């Protein structure tokens, strides 16, 4: 212990800068990194307790194989050989649709995705399941139709805004933007700014807001339609903006003209005066909106995301500074997978498409349990623990037991790992080079490549190394010539020439380039992930190069030729003759900027700005051929028209059997991902309770601290009751991230046991966790 080392938090998508002191395998002290350019000395209590993520006796140390006598340790060579053989056999017999990759790196370790997706594509599959498919794909789809690409989704630009509108978002607890609690308090206290929150309950964020609209659970789409109708009724829409930057307004306008605003707000159980005041703010202030799981995991999920995007456009707040903008990235978060393209698969049993490259985890149990000849039979899962992370634990348990091959790469023996055929120990985010690609900044582009902080116990590997080993054993990596290996002993310009000369002659190598990098440059650098980062910077497209130049990384002379692996391979073809690399000076202009960016990232383990967008040019990021935002999505026409006061009032009537609405997955300061397995980090706190309004407690003759049973369509659980007036009457809430086994004892309730995977959005299949009918009984 002694030196403070810079790193970042892996427990939430904001990845705040941290400094740690270490001893051997352990993190022993943590403090906020005041020099981090994004978090600027902020961290929450989760980051302060990140040692519990790294240090616990449940860490896996050796590969394990399930046998009749339980799990037994095996060598990496045996693990790779057997898994590769079994995977290849299943795919050869049943076809590529029999295989799925489930992972993506969670909140802290995204480099595994490069390798997991590459193995998936090498197999011939397109089935990628991850947390984005659990939460955000309906929003990504709507962005894709409006902006032209599903991975060009908009984020709030709070730095240049006068007002934040939060919808179904409790940023004081869940963050979802850098330094969220500090930013929210600034907006609420500054007389020149304004904070408005739409949320059923009096959340921690609603309590600091200047205006709180306590919408009835499940009526978000109805409220959004009413707000747009009110703005049009008053003639407040931004006509100049709509005419200059949008198409399709004439097609959507009839959805809102003549709409019964008063009746809608009555069903939403909100004040007309409050909504009117909010709409006045929306058309006079510079504002951005932030919505979260209260929208994404609620009734009419995809439609509601779309309606709120229309609200921003009608008010002229899309693609402008201080509004909702398309951010810059070092790597896009997802890929454009238009479901209208016949080349993009749908799931064979349930018929759902990939959205932004991800299939919905809600349908995986049905895809495994199906009798379809192309059903899922093999799953490689890393860093996601679906038996605690995704809806309907019971369905997942049944399905995973039917798989022919389940391989789990993980830090600990999670609930999912317990069902696996092979469990492979992964290095933690503090034992390896790793980082994330969350694009939560504008106009700057941030990136941090964390360095190894502690020595691993046992023999874990980076997940990228694990997938490389499986791919090689399965025969998906071509033979790499000696001159490519030899080039790693020289400089990286020489290696680039050798690599892309090889790739230009071998199409199979180009398709598995991350594996080739891992086996060559990765061996030299001591990290497959670090080699992948080098490849990413080398392949930067033109837009990233422009952004990098604004951040202080000069453009190369030939920057106009977007450098991607295919283009570079063509440019380098013929440079190698009989294994001899041509003069590397020819490469210098092309890779100078890439090398500068790569080296700066490596030299700044605390993170840095690697790009900066044109603050006033965001509308140029739209990817439709006409350069305009497309407001009309024909598939939404019929759905919008069903959201009426009369229809919603009928649909929202509760029954005696299920008189309450469960919010399944409340964000609190006490919950994190399922690798915070030691409950000691919450010692002395009421970490996992069922929150209920005092009126409902009185109605059902219940008291604070009492053990109660909550019953849903899926299951029942026993949990401690917490009575609080911060809840809305008629709604109860349970936090996610609990029900974990530690030292043989289960702590808290697994809220996903109470949810059905079939209770989902009709278009994107996201779970409707914010509207689960239930009842609560005293014990």
XYZ file of C-alpha atoms in Angstrom:
779
model
C 0.000 0.000 0.000
C 1.156 3.584 -0.507
C 0.836 5.074 -3.986
C -2.616 6.237 -5.071
C -3.424 4.829 -8.520
C -5.943 6.353 -10.911
C -8.780 4.199 -12.146
C -12.570 4.358 -12.553
C -15.721 2.934 -11.032
C -17.195 -0.168 -12.705
C -20.515 -0.165 -10.831
C -22.545 2.236 -12.966
C -22.470 3.684 -16.452
C -20.983 6.993 -15.307
C -17.657 5.308 -14.441
C -16.596 8.138 -12.104
C -12.866 8.671 -11.678
C -11.380 7.003 -8.610
C -8.019 6.702 -6.949
C -7.189 3.510 -5.069
C -4.514 2.089 -2.848
C -3.888 -1.628 -3.144
C -2.216 -4.549 -1.400
C -1.644 -7.662 -3.500
C -5.040 -8.932 -4.644
C -6.988 -6.290 -2.724
C -8.169 -2.704 -2.981
C -7.784 -1.249 0.506
C -8.626 2.452 0.135
C -10.718 4.458 -2.329
C -11.174 8.170 -2.917
C -12.604 10.320 -5.694
C -10.198 11.477 -8.398
C -10.316 15.280 -8.314
C -8.373 15.474 -11.582
C -10.816 13.379 -13.602
C -12.052 15.676 -16.381
C -15.575 14.288 -16.316
C -16.468 13.422 -12.705
C -14.224 16.184 -11.223
C -13.879 14.711 -7.734
C -17.393 13.282 -7.445
C -18.198 9.725 -6.419
C -21.237 8.138 -4.788
C -21.241 5.608 -1.958
C -21.172 2.760 -4.467
C -17.858 3.924 -5.850
C -16.592 4.472 -2.318
C -17.349 0.801 -1.628
C -15.966 -0.653 -4.865
C -13.472 -2.723 -2.834
C -16.401 -5.040 -2.033
C -16.644 -5.735 -5.778
C -12.957 -6.637 -6.002
C -12.338 -8.250 -2.628
C -14.451 -11.212 -1.639
C -13.852 -14.829 -0.876
C -16.170 -15.979 -3.664
C -13.809 -14.970 -6.481
C -13.242 -17.709 -9.055
C -9.605 -18.692 -9.577
C -9.540 -21.734 -11.907
C -11.670 -23.098 -14.783
C -14.426 -25.417 -13.575
C -16.312 -28.228 -15.309
C -19.637 -29.657 -14.164
C -19.475 -33.380 -13.437
C -21.746 -35.898 -11.726
C -19.802 -35.138 -8.558
C -20.140 -31.372 -8.880
C -17.740 -28.805 -10.288
C -14.142 -29.905 -10.730
C -11.092 -27.802 -11.581
C -9.611 -28.309 -15.034
C -6.825 -26.630 -17.007
C -7.400 -23.811 -19.467
C -6.182 -26.106 -22.241
C -8.847 -28.680 -21.397
C -11.532 -26.017 -21.022
C -10.784 -24.431 -24.392
C -10.491 -27.781 -26.156
C -13.753 -29.206 -24.812
C -15.787 -26.009 -25.163
C -14.483 -25.344 -28.674
C -15.255 -28.903 -29.749
C -18.749 -28.931 -28.231
C -19.589 -25.506 -29.656
C -18.425 -26.456 -33.146
C -20.340 -29.728 -32.958
C -23.608 -28.059 -31.948
C -23.364 -25.408 -34.665
C -22.365 -27.896 -37.356
C -25.334 -30.128 -36.467
C -28.035 -27.550 -35.748
C -26.928 -24.431 -37.606
C -25.725 -21.007 -36.458
C -29.119 -20.011 -35.035
C -28.527 -22.548 -32.271
C -25.885 -20.260 -30.702
C -26.225 -16.984 -28.774
C -23.772 -14.644 -27.079
C -25.032 -13.030 -23.873
C -22.800 -10.343 -22.432
C -21.322 -7.043 -23.445
C -19.288 -6.129 -20.394
C -21.931 -4.662 -18.102
C -21.167 -1.271 -16.606
C -17.393 -1.415 -16.595
C -15.737 -3.859 -19.019
C -16.908 -3.377 -22.604
C -13.867 -4.760 -24.408
C -15.183 -8.284 -24.048
C -17.919 -7.336 -26.538
C -15.387 -7.018 -29.373
C -14.377 -10.626 -28.824
C -17.804 -12.003 -27.939
C -19.377 -10.462 -31.040
C -16.488 -11.674 -33.210
C -16.936 -15.262 -32.010
C -20.677 -14.973 -32.578
C -20.127 -13.807 -36.170
C -17.463 -16.461 -36.780
C -20.015 -19.084 -35.763
C -22.428 -17.508 -38.258
C -24.901 -16.339 -35.635
C -26.441 -12.885 -35.152
C -27.961 -13.553 -31.733
C -26.512 -11.076 -29.252
C -28.390 -10.592 -25.981
C -27.431 -7.881 -23.497
C -28.711 -5.367 -20.965
C -29.421 -2.772 -23.661
C -31.979 -5.192 -25.063
C -33.519 -5.352 -21.594
C -33.965 -1.602 -21.312
C -33.313 0.771 -24.197
C -34.027 -0.851 -27.532
C -37.460 0.728 -28.056
C -35.840 4.118 -27.648
C -32.975 3.166 -29.966
C -35.481 2.034 -32.589
C -37.414 5.308 -32.432
C -34.133 7.238 -32.712
C -33.190 5.124 -35.698
C -36.362 5.983 -37.538
C -36.133 9.663 -36.643
C -32.357 10.194 -36.949
C -31.485 7.569 -39.559
C -29.404 5.152 -37.452
C -30.360 3.257 -34.308
C -26.946 3.831 -32.733
C -27.221 7.600 -33.252
C -29.498 8.061 -30.292
C -29.889 11.376 -28.506
C -28.692 12.255 -24.999
C -29.416 15.351 -22.877
C -26.955 18.254 -23.124
C -27.421 19.607 -19.620
C -24.256 21.728 -19.822
C -25.895 24.225 -22.184
C -29.478 23.983 -20.910
C -31.577 26.265 -18.720
C -33.930 23.445 -17.751
C -33.893 19.684 -17.289
C -37.085 17.678 -17.740
C -36.775 14.262 -16.093
C -39.377 11.606 -16.887
C -39.387 8.343 -14.925
C -35.826 9.131 -13.866
C -34.491 9.326 -10.324
C -31.078 10.808 -11.091
C -30.305 11.590 -7.453
C -30.011 7.828 -6.902
C -29.508 6.234 -10.332
C -27.261 8.951 -11.809
C -27.414 8.270 -15.588
C -25.521 11.485 -16.262
C -22.131 12.632 -14.990
C -22.231 14.053 -11.433
C -26.022 13.802 -11.545
C -26.851 14.730 -7.910
C -24.672 17.841 -8.072
C -26.090 18.864 -11.452
C -29.688 18.355 -10.319
C -29.199 20.388 -7.157
C -27.610 23.171 -9.204
C -30.617 23.288 -11.543
C -33.086 23.310 -8.668
C -31.301 25.999 -6.624
C -30.093 28.325 -9.380
C -32.715 31.049 -10.035
C -31.724 31.051 -13.709
C -32.347 27.319 -14.118
C -35.288 24.959 -13.613
C -35.775 21.288 -12.775
C -39.061 19.548 -13.626
C -39.732 15.895 -12.825
C -42.532 13.641 -14.053
C -42.678 10.624 -11.751
C -45.483 8.820 -9.889
C -43.705 8.924 -6.547
C -41.936 11.587 -4.569
C -38.510 10.262 -5.481
C -35.283 11.747 -4.206
C -35.109 13.747 -7.450
C -38.733 14.857 -7.290
C -38.068 16.152 -3.775
C -35.451 18.630 -5.023
C -37.350 19.575 -8.213
C -38.904 22.996 -8.833
C -41.945 21.251 -10.315
C -43.095 17.683 -9.724
C -45.842 16.142 -11.884
C -46.952 13.003 -9.954
C -48.307 11.081 -12.943
C -50.393 7.976 -12.358
C -48.331 4.804 -12.915
C -48.620 3.571 -16.469
C -50.075 6.749 -18.029
C -46.877 8.246 -19.447
C -47.929 7.828 -23.087
C -51.288 9.460 -22.398
C -49.607 12.394 -20.633
C -47.112 12.860 -23.492
C -49.922 12.923 -26.052
C -51.818 15.457 -23.935
C -48.764 17.723 -23.563
C -48.104 17.812 -27.310
C -51.814 18.447 -27.915
C -51.742 21.354 -25.449
C -48.721 22.939 -27.141
C -50.372 22.667 -30.562
C -53.686 23.970 -29.229
C -51.933 27.098 -27.968
C -49.955 27.519 -31.180
C -46.663 27.225 -29.299
C -44.965 24.724 -31.647
C -41.720 25.902 -33.260
C -42.853 26.118 -36.888
C -39.608 27.577 -38.248
C -37.598 24.724 -36.711
C -40.062 22.076 -37.917
C -40.012 23.394 -41.473
C -36.229 23.779 -41.622
C -35.068 20.553 -39.971
C -37.938 18.038 -39.955
C -40.252 16.168 -42.271
C -43.543 14.453 -41.464
C -45.071 17.027 -39.128
C -48.235 17.187 -41.244
C -48.607 13.425 -40.808
C -48.374 13.455 -37.008
C -50.291 16.677 -36.350
C -53.732 14.983 -36.630
C -52.781 12.668 -33.741
C -52.980 15.660 -31.399
C -55.536 18.052 -32.899
C -58.894 17.802 -31.136
C -57.496 15.490 -28.454
C -59.379 15.706 -25.122
C -56.596 17.164 -22.989
C -58.652 17.669 -19.826
C -59.979 14.099 -19.878
C -56.481 12.717 -20.457
C -54.995 14.647 -17.546
C -57.855 13.491 -15.354
C -56.974 9.851 -16.106
C -53.305 10.686 -15.470
C -54.418 12.182 -12.120
C -52.350 15.342 -12.604
C -53.222 19.029 -12.404
C -54.033 20.896 -15.646
C -52.455 24.010 -14.143
C -49.177 22.185 -13.447
C -49.044 20.658 -16.919
C -49.885 24.023 -18.509
C -47.079 25.675 -16.519
C -44.663 22.951 -17.602
C -45.607 23.335 -21.274
C -45.019 27.094 -21.023
C -41.508 26.359 -19.787
C -40.954 23.873 -22.611
C -41.580 26.485 -25.294
C -39.714 29.384 -23.673
C -36.581 27.857 -22.109
C -33.559 26.032 -23.487
C -34.179 22.542 -22.132
C -33.170 18.912 -22.444
C -34.984 15.828 -21.238
C -33.793 12.715 -19.502
C -36.006 9.670 -19.309
C -35.093 6.348 -17.809
C -36.550 2.994 -16.786
C -39.795 4.632 -15.677
C -40.423 5.019 -19.417
C -38.376 2.194 -20.932
C -39.895 -0.434 -18.608
C -43.477 0.771 -18.497
C -46.700 0.422 -20.430
C -46.442 1.559 -24.076
C -42.653 1.597 -23.704
C -41.574 2.083 -27.335
C -44.464 4.415 -28.106
C -43.791 6.585 -25.051
C -40.124 6.989 -26.004
C -41.256 8.086 -29.454
C -43.858 10.529 -28.129
C -41.364 12.274 -25.861
C -38.941 12.569 -28.761
C -41.765 14.185 -30.728
C -42.344 16.559 -27.796
C -38.699 17.650 -27.974
C -38.923 18.169 -31.732
C -42.183 20.136 -31.571
C -40.437 22.435 -29.086
C -37.312 22.714 -31.276
C -35.063 20.932 -28.757
C -33.656 18.033 -30.824
C -30.153 18.354 -32.271
C -29.418 21.744 -30.718
C -27.059 22.785 -27.934
C -28.798 22.531 -24.578
C -31.339 20.084 -26.025
C -31.187 16.391 -26.822
C -28.215 15.760 -29.072
C -26.435 12.955 -30.884
C -23.149 12.476 -28.966
C -19.709 11.612 -30.262
C -18.236 8.197 -29.557
C -14.978 6.331 -29.743
C -17.019 3.230 -30.639
C -20.802 3.339 -31.230
C -22.869 1.719 -28.497
C -24.590 -0.891 -30.641
C -25.195 -1.279 -34.363
C -27.955 -0.282 -36.748
C -30.185 -3.317 -37.345
C -33.259 -2.176 -39.261
C -35.928 -4.811 -38.789
C -37.260 -4.045 -42.296
C -34.062 -5.481 -43.784
C -34.599 -9.174 -44.505
C -30.916 -9.851 -43.794
C -31.513 -9.105 -40.113
C -32.836 -12.127 -38.251
C -35.842 -12.401 -36.024
C -35.989 -14.855 -33.144
C -37.318 -18.177 -34.416
C -39.971 -18.791 -31.743
C -41.145 -15.299 -30.741
C -40.404 -13.356 -33.931
C -38.681 -10.338 -32.349
C -35.983 -8.416 -34.247
C -32.634 -7.147 -33.061
C -32.769 -3.427 -32.266
C -29.473 -1.559 -32.179
C -27.843 -4.965 -32.561
C -29.393 -6.520 -29.437
C -32.107 -9.121 -29.022
C -34.396 -8.855 -25.974
C -33.396 -11.082 -23.037
C -37.104 -11.424 -22.241
C -37.543 -13.869 -25.123
C -34.487 -16.063 -24.554
C -36.267 -18.598 -22.303
C -38.893 -19.188 -24.996
C -36.197 -19.480 -27.668
C -34.455 -22.219 -25.645
C -37.604 -24.089 -24.554
C -39.034 -24.101 -28.092
C -39.424 -27.276 -30.166
C -38.254 -25.372 -33.237
C -35.403 -27.224 -35.027
C -33.283 -24.041 -34.895
C -33.909 -23.343 -31.210
C -31.114 -21.987 -29.023
C -28.922 -24.801 -27.720
C -25.614 -23.122 -26.794
C -25.061 -19.878 -24.875
C -21.778 -18.248 -23.880
C -22.576 -15.799 -21.090
C -20.282 -13.270 -19.440
C -20.797 -10.532 -16.892
C -24.595 -10.464 -16.900
C -25.963 -13.078 -14.423
C -29.389 -13.343 -16.133
C -30.825 -15.348 -13.236
C -30.740 -12.128 -11.212
C -30.511 -9.446 -13.900
C -33.381 -10.298 -16.256
C -37.106 -10.843 -15.915
C -38.663 -14.162 -14.862
C -36.010 -16.037 -12.925
C -38.134 -19.193 -12.943
C -38.342 -19.244 -16.750
C -34.577 -18.712 -17.042
C -33.843 -21.534 -14.606
C -36.000 -23.932 -16.605
C -34.520 -22.818 -19.915
C -30.856 -22.878 -18.955
C -31.197 -26.415 -17.650
C -32.264 -27.467 -21.159
C -29.212 -26.015 -22.946
C -26.731 -28.400 -24.553
C -23.909 -26.001 -23.654
C -23.825 -23.136 -21.167
C -20.461 -21.473 -20.580
C -20.201 -18.673 -18.012
C -17.176 -16.369 -17.756
C -17.434 -14.541 -14.453
C -15.738 -13.224 -11.340
C -17.771 -15.302 -8.900
C -19.960 -18.377 -8.722
C -23.141 -16.490 -9.520
C -26.626 -17.949 -9.615
C -26.245 -18.323 -13.397
C -22.814 -19.935 -13.091
C -24.320 -22.606 -10.815
C -26.232 -23.941 -13.859
C -23.307 -23.836 -16.311
C -21.475 -26.748 -17.883
C -18.236 -24.745 -17.689
C -17.393 -21.781 -15.439
C -14.362 -19.746 -16.488
C -12.691 -17.267 -14.114
C -12.501 -13.738 -15.532
C -10.195 -10.967 -14.452
C -11.976 -8.101 -12.746
C -12.073 -4.561 -14.048
C -9.174 -3.800 -11.700
C -6.991 -6.729 -12.770
C -6.959 -5.915 -16.485
C -6.884 -3.152 -19.047
C -10.508 -2.292 -19.761
C -12.966 0.532 -20.302
C -16.461 1.451 -21.475
C -17.976 3.185 -24.496
C -20.921 4.948 -22.859
C -21.483 8.216 -24.778
C -22.838 10.370 -21.947
C -20.989 13.600 -22.818
C -21.479 16.460 -25.258
C -19.726 18.068 -27.050
C -16.632 16.346 -25.614
C -15.873 12.660 -26.175
C -14.489 10.947 -23.068
C -12.545 7.733 -22.757
C -10.689 5.975 -19.966
C -8.677 2.788 -20.302
C -8.268 1.520 -16.766
C -4.928 -0.117 -15.988
C -4.445 -3.269 -13.907
C -4.437 -2.157 -10.258
C -4.108 -5.439 -8.391
C -2.593 -8.852 -9.021
C -5.220 -11.529 -9.663
C -5.583 -14.525 -7.402
C -5.291 -17.879 -9.145
C -5.342 -17.957 -12.944
C -8.175 -15.816 -14.322
C -8.025 -14.328 -17.829
C -9.455 -11.325 -19.634
C -12.766 -12.355 -21.197
C -11.295 -11.359 -24.562
C -8.522 -13.896 -24.023
C -11.122 -16.496 -23.045
C -13.115 -16.009 -26.238
C -9.915 -16.058 -28.277
C -8.979 -19.419 -26.745
C -12.420 -20.882 -27.479
C -12.379 -19.531 -31.042
C -8.981 -21.036 -31.717
C -10.004 -24.424 -30.308
C -13.156 -24.352 -32.447
C -11.096 -23.659 -35.568
C -12.339 -20.143 -36.274
C -8.921 -18.424 -36.362
C -6.769 -18.893 -39.489
C -3.074 -19.638 -39.244
C -1.152 -16.413 -38.687
C 2.138 -16.178 -40.632
C 5.420 -15.751 -38.803
C 6.107 -12.296 -40.232
C 3.069 -10.887 -38.401
C 4.362 -12.201 -35.080
C 7.848 -10.944 -35.879
C 6.526 -7.467 -36.627
C 5.252 -7.152 -33.038
C 8.906 -7.081 -31.926
C 9.478 -3.908 -33.931
C 7.351 -0.752 -33.846
C 3.589 -0.560 -34.330
C 3.860 1.048 -37.776
C 5.740 -2.039 -38.912
C 3.155 -4.243 -37.233
C 0.309 -2.360 -38.930
C 1.848 -2.965 -42.340
C 2.301 -6.669 -41.628
C -1.141 -7.110 -40.092
C -3.134 -5.501 -42.845
C -1.084 -7.045 -45.591
C -1.975 -10.429 -44.088
C -5.613 -9.436 -43.655
C -5.872 -8.167 -47.241
C -4.952 -11.645 -48.479
C -7.103 -13.583 -46.025
C -10.788 -12.682 -45.793
C -11.237 -15.010 -42.837
C -8.575 -13.103 -40.901
C -10.377 -9.810 -41.522
C -13.571 -11.279 -40.070
C -11.806 -12.319 -36.851
C -9.383 -9.397 -36.590
C -9.799 -8.944 -32.787
C -8.612 -12.533 -32.308
C -5.654 -11.963 -34.622
C -4.760 -8.825 -32.664
C -5.079 -10.695 -29.363
C -2.737 -13.471 -30.481
C -0.113 -11.106 -31.907
C 0.023 -7.582 -30.538
C -1.910 -8.699 -27.452
C 0.848 -11.103 -26.501
C 3.420 -8.321 -26.864
C 1.371 -5.760 -24.884
C 0.264 -8.288 -22.263
C -3.444 -7.652 -22.920
C -5.906 -8.645 -25.634
C -7.991 -5.626 -24.629
C -5.097 -3.224 -25.108
C -4.464 -4.689 -28.558
C -8.143 -4.202 -29.389
C -7.898 -0.548 -28.300
C -4.982 -0.069 -30.684
C -7.103 -1.538 -33.470
C -9.992 0.772 -32.609
C -7.843 3.898 -32.782
C -6.223 2.756 -36.021
C -9.653 2.237 -37.615
C -11.133 5.598 -36.568
C -13.624 6.860 -39.187
C -13.574 10.397 -40.572
C -16.029 11.800 -37.986
C -13.908 10.518 -35.086
C -10.790 11.996 -36.657
C -12.409 15.406 -36.910
C -13.503 15.171 -33.282
C -10.002 14.087 -32.222
C -8.495 17.061 -34.057
C -10.741 19.468 -32.132
C -9.495 17.831 -28.915
C -5.867 18.498 -29.802
C -4.823 15.465 -31.873
C -3.714 16.833 -35.269
C -5.237 15.354 -38.399
C -2.970 13.292 -40.662
C -2.437 14.587 -44.168
C -4.531 11.836 -45.710
C -7.348 12.030 -43.171
C -9.966 12.370 -45.926
C -9.704 8.624 -46.542
C -11.685 7.158 -43.662
C -9.433 4.566 -42.109
C -11.273 1.365 -41.438
C -9.715 -2.088 -41.594
C -11.056 -2.786 -45.101
C -9.797 0.482 -46.588
C -6.440 0.211 -44.868
C -6.053 -3.385 -46.011
C -6.525 -2.295 -49.620
C -4.055 0.546 -49.174
C -1.442 -1.831 -47.772
C -2.002 -4.677 -50.201
C 1.231 -5.613 -51.893
C 3.429 -3.931 -49.271
C 4.682 -7.264 -48.034
C 6.662 -9.439 -50.397
C 7.783 -12.870 -49.179
C 7.276 -11.846 -45.560
C 9.335 -8.664 -45.836
C 7.549 -5.496 -44.755
C 7.788 -2.499 -47.099
C 9.124 0.845 -45.827
C 6.949 1.906 -42.914
C 7.367 5.585 -43.780
C 4.495 5.131 -46.218
C 2.199 4.461 -43.262
C 3.225 7.397 -41.090
C 0.649 9.958 -42.317
C -2.211 7.511 -41.899
C -1.457 6.281 -38.422
C 0.115 9.363 -36.807
C -3.144 10.613 -35.313
C -4.222 7.098 -34.320
C -0.952 6.472 -32.526
C -1.215 9.830 -30.746
C -4.718 9.022 -29.505
C -3.763 5.478 -28.461
C -0.662 6.599 -26.600
C -2.495 9.446 -24.862
C -5.140 7.014 -23.624
C -2.489 4.640 -22.295
C -0.577 7.503 -20.688
C -3.702 8.863 -18.926
C -5.203 6.027 -16.835
C -7.403 8.642 -15.170
C -9.223 9.290 -18.458
C -9.192 12.193 -20.912
C -11.096 13.940 -23.681
C -10.294 12.140 -26.951
C -12.647 14.177 -29.115
C -14.879 17.205 -29.316
C -17.900 17.688 -31.541
C -19.007 20.829 -33.333
C -21.303 22.391 -30.735
C -23.528 24.044 -33.343
C -23.463 21.297 -35.959
C -25.396 18.504 -34.321
C -28.227 18.409 -36.844
C -25.603 17.441 -39.428
C -25.273 14.137 -37.544
C -28.691 13.011 -38.840
C -28.194 10.161 -41.296
C -31.297 10.307 -43.490
C -30.408 11.088 -47.124
C -32.390 14.338 -46.965
C -30.505 15.401 -43.816
C -33.736 15.955 -41.907
C -35.374 14.449 -38.851
C -38.261 12.182 -39.822
C -41.084 12.746 -37.355
C -43.624 10.321 -38.779
C -43.156 6.620 -38.033
C -46.024 4.825 -39.806
C -45.859 1.765 -37.517
C -46.784 3.982 -34.568
C -49.930 5.417 -36.176
C -52.418 2.814 -34.966
C -50.737 2.523 -31.548
C -50.903 6.263 -30.878
C -54.607 6.297 -31.666
C -55.314 3.591 -29.067
C -53.946 5.804 -26.272
C -57.124 7.680 -25.391
C -58.547 8.732 -22.029
C -61.346 6.182 -22.317
C -59.145 3.255 -23.321
C -56.497 4.013 -20.715
C -59.032 4.438 -17.918
C -60.420 0.988 -18.702
C -56.988 -0.645 -19.041
C -55.768 0.765 -15.719
C -58.563 -0.544 -13.527
C -57.037 -2.698 -10.803
C -58.666 -5.858 -9.450
C -59.251 -7.213 -5.956
C -56.793 -9.981 -6.794
C -54.091 -7.431 -7.710
C -55.037 -3.977 -6.360
C -51.505 -2.520 -6.361
C -48.820 -1.739 -8.933
C -45.320 -3.066 -8.209
C -42.344 -0.999 -9.345
C -39.950 -3.913 -9.839
C -36.465 -2.457 -9.706
C -36.190 0.677 -7.616
C -32.851 2.529 -7.761
C -31.386 3.257 -4.329
C -27.984 4.076 -2.879
C -27.933 0.515 -1.484
C -28.176 -1.506 -4.703
C -25.629 -2.189 -7.385
C -24.805 -4.952 -9.840
C -24.957 -8.577 -8.734
C -21.188 -8.804 -8.240
C -21.453 -6.723 -5.063
C -22.229 -10.009 -3.372
C -21.066 -9.327 0.179
C -23.940 -7.585 2.005
C -21.464 -6.047 4.442
C -21.247 -2.968 2.236
C -24.826 -2.172 3.332
C -24.430 -3.106 6.977
C -26.782 -1.123 9.204
C -29.028 -0.007 6.312
C -32.511 -1.127 5.289
C -31.219 -2.211 1.910
C -34.019 -4.376 0.506
C -37.569 -3.545 1.562
C -40.993 -3.222 0.000
C -41.853 0.509 0.069
C -45.536 1.422 0.514
C -47.552 4.608 1.049
C -49.035 5.058 4.576
C -52.551 5.150 3.100
C -52.089 1.710 1.572
C -50.528 0.378 4.778
C -53.614 1.524 6.674
C -55.923 0.129 3.983
C -54.379 -3.348 4.260
C -53.739 -3.173 8.027
C -49.953 -3.326 7.707
C -47.178 -1.656 9.725
C -43.634 -0.464 9.104
C -41.038 -3.200 9.671
C -43.580 -5.994 9.375
C -42.766 -9.030 7.213
C -45.254 -9.250 4.357
C -45.901 -11.468 1.355
C -46.098 -9.891 -2.088
C -47.895 -11.925 -4.747
C -47.750 -11.408 -8.521
C -48.739 -13.496 -11.529
C -45.221 -14.968 -11.546
C -44.513 -15.821 -7.900
C -44.575 -14.642 -4.296
C -41.835 -13.434 -1.959
C -41.595 -12.531 1.725
C -40.016 -9.165 2.465
C -39.818 -6.430 5.108
C -42.323 -3.578 4.695
C -41.131 0.036 4.690
C -43.928 2.587 5.070
C -43.047 5.944 3.538
C -44.980 8.935 2.214
C -42.437 9.167 -0.606
C -44.360 6.387 -2.352
C -47.480 7.106 -4.377
C -50.714 5.596 -3.141
C -51.500 2.438 -5.080
C -47.848 1.781 -5.939
C -45.221 -0.308 -4.112
C -41.525 -0.696 -4.923
C -38.717 -3.240 -4.430
C -35.083 -2.523 -5.378
C -33.216 -4.726 -7.852
C -29.836 -6.384 -7.334
C -30.738 -8.537 -4.318
C -31.578 -12.169 -3.628
C -27.852 -12.969 -3.842
C -26.230 -15.942 -2.132
C -23.189 -15.135 -0.003
C -21.518 -17.755 2.199
C -24.539 -19.999 1.783
C -27.081 -17.373 2.891
C -29.493 -15.429 0.649
C -29.684 -11.693 1.275
C -32.735 -9.728 0.214
C -35.384 -10.569 -2.363
C -34.794 -11.251 -6.037
C -37.414 -8.947 -7.546
C -37.087 -10.616 -10.960
C -38.643 -13.741 -9.483
C -41.849 -11.675 -9.280
C -41.896 -10.737 -12.967
C -42.984 -12.604 -16.090
C -40.861 -12.459 -19.205
C -44.064 -12.401 -21.258
C -45.193 -9.167 -19.536
C -43.389 -7.028 -22.100
C -43.569 -4.295 -24.704
C -45.305 -5.529 -27.844
C -42.661 -4.093 -30.169
C -39.269 -4.204 -28.405
C -40.086 -6.882 -25.782
C -38.645 -4.781 -22.946
C -40.108 -5.931 -19.603
C -42.857 -3.817 -18.070
C -41.168 -3.787 -14.658
C -42.700 -0.460 -13.675
C -46.230 -1.800 -13.951
C -46.554 -5.248 -12.356
C -50.011 -5.854 -10.803
C -49.696 -7.345 -7.321
C -51.183 -7.686 -3.867
C -49.524 -7.551 -0.450
C -50.569 -9.569 2.587
C -49.441 -9.390 6.189
C -47.837 -12.370 7.891
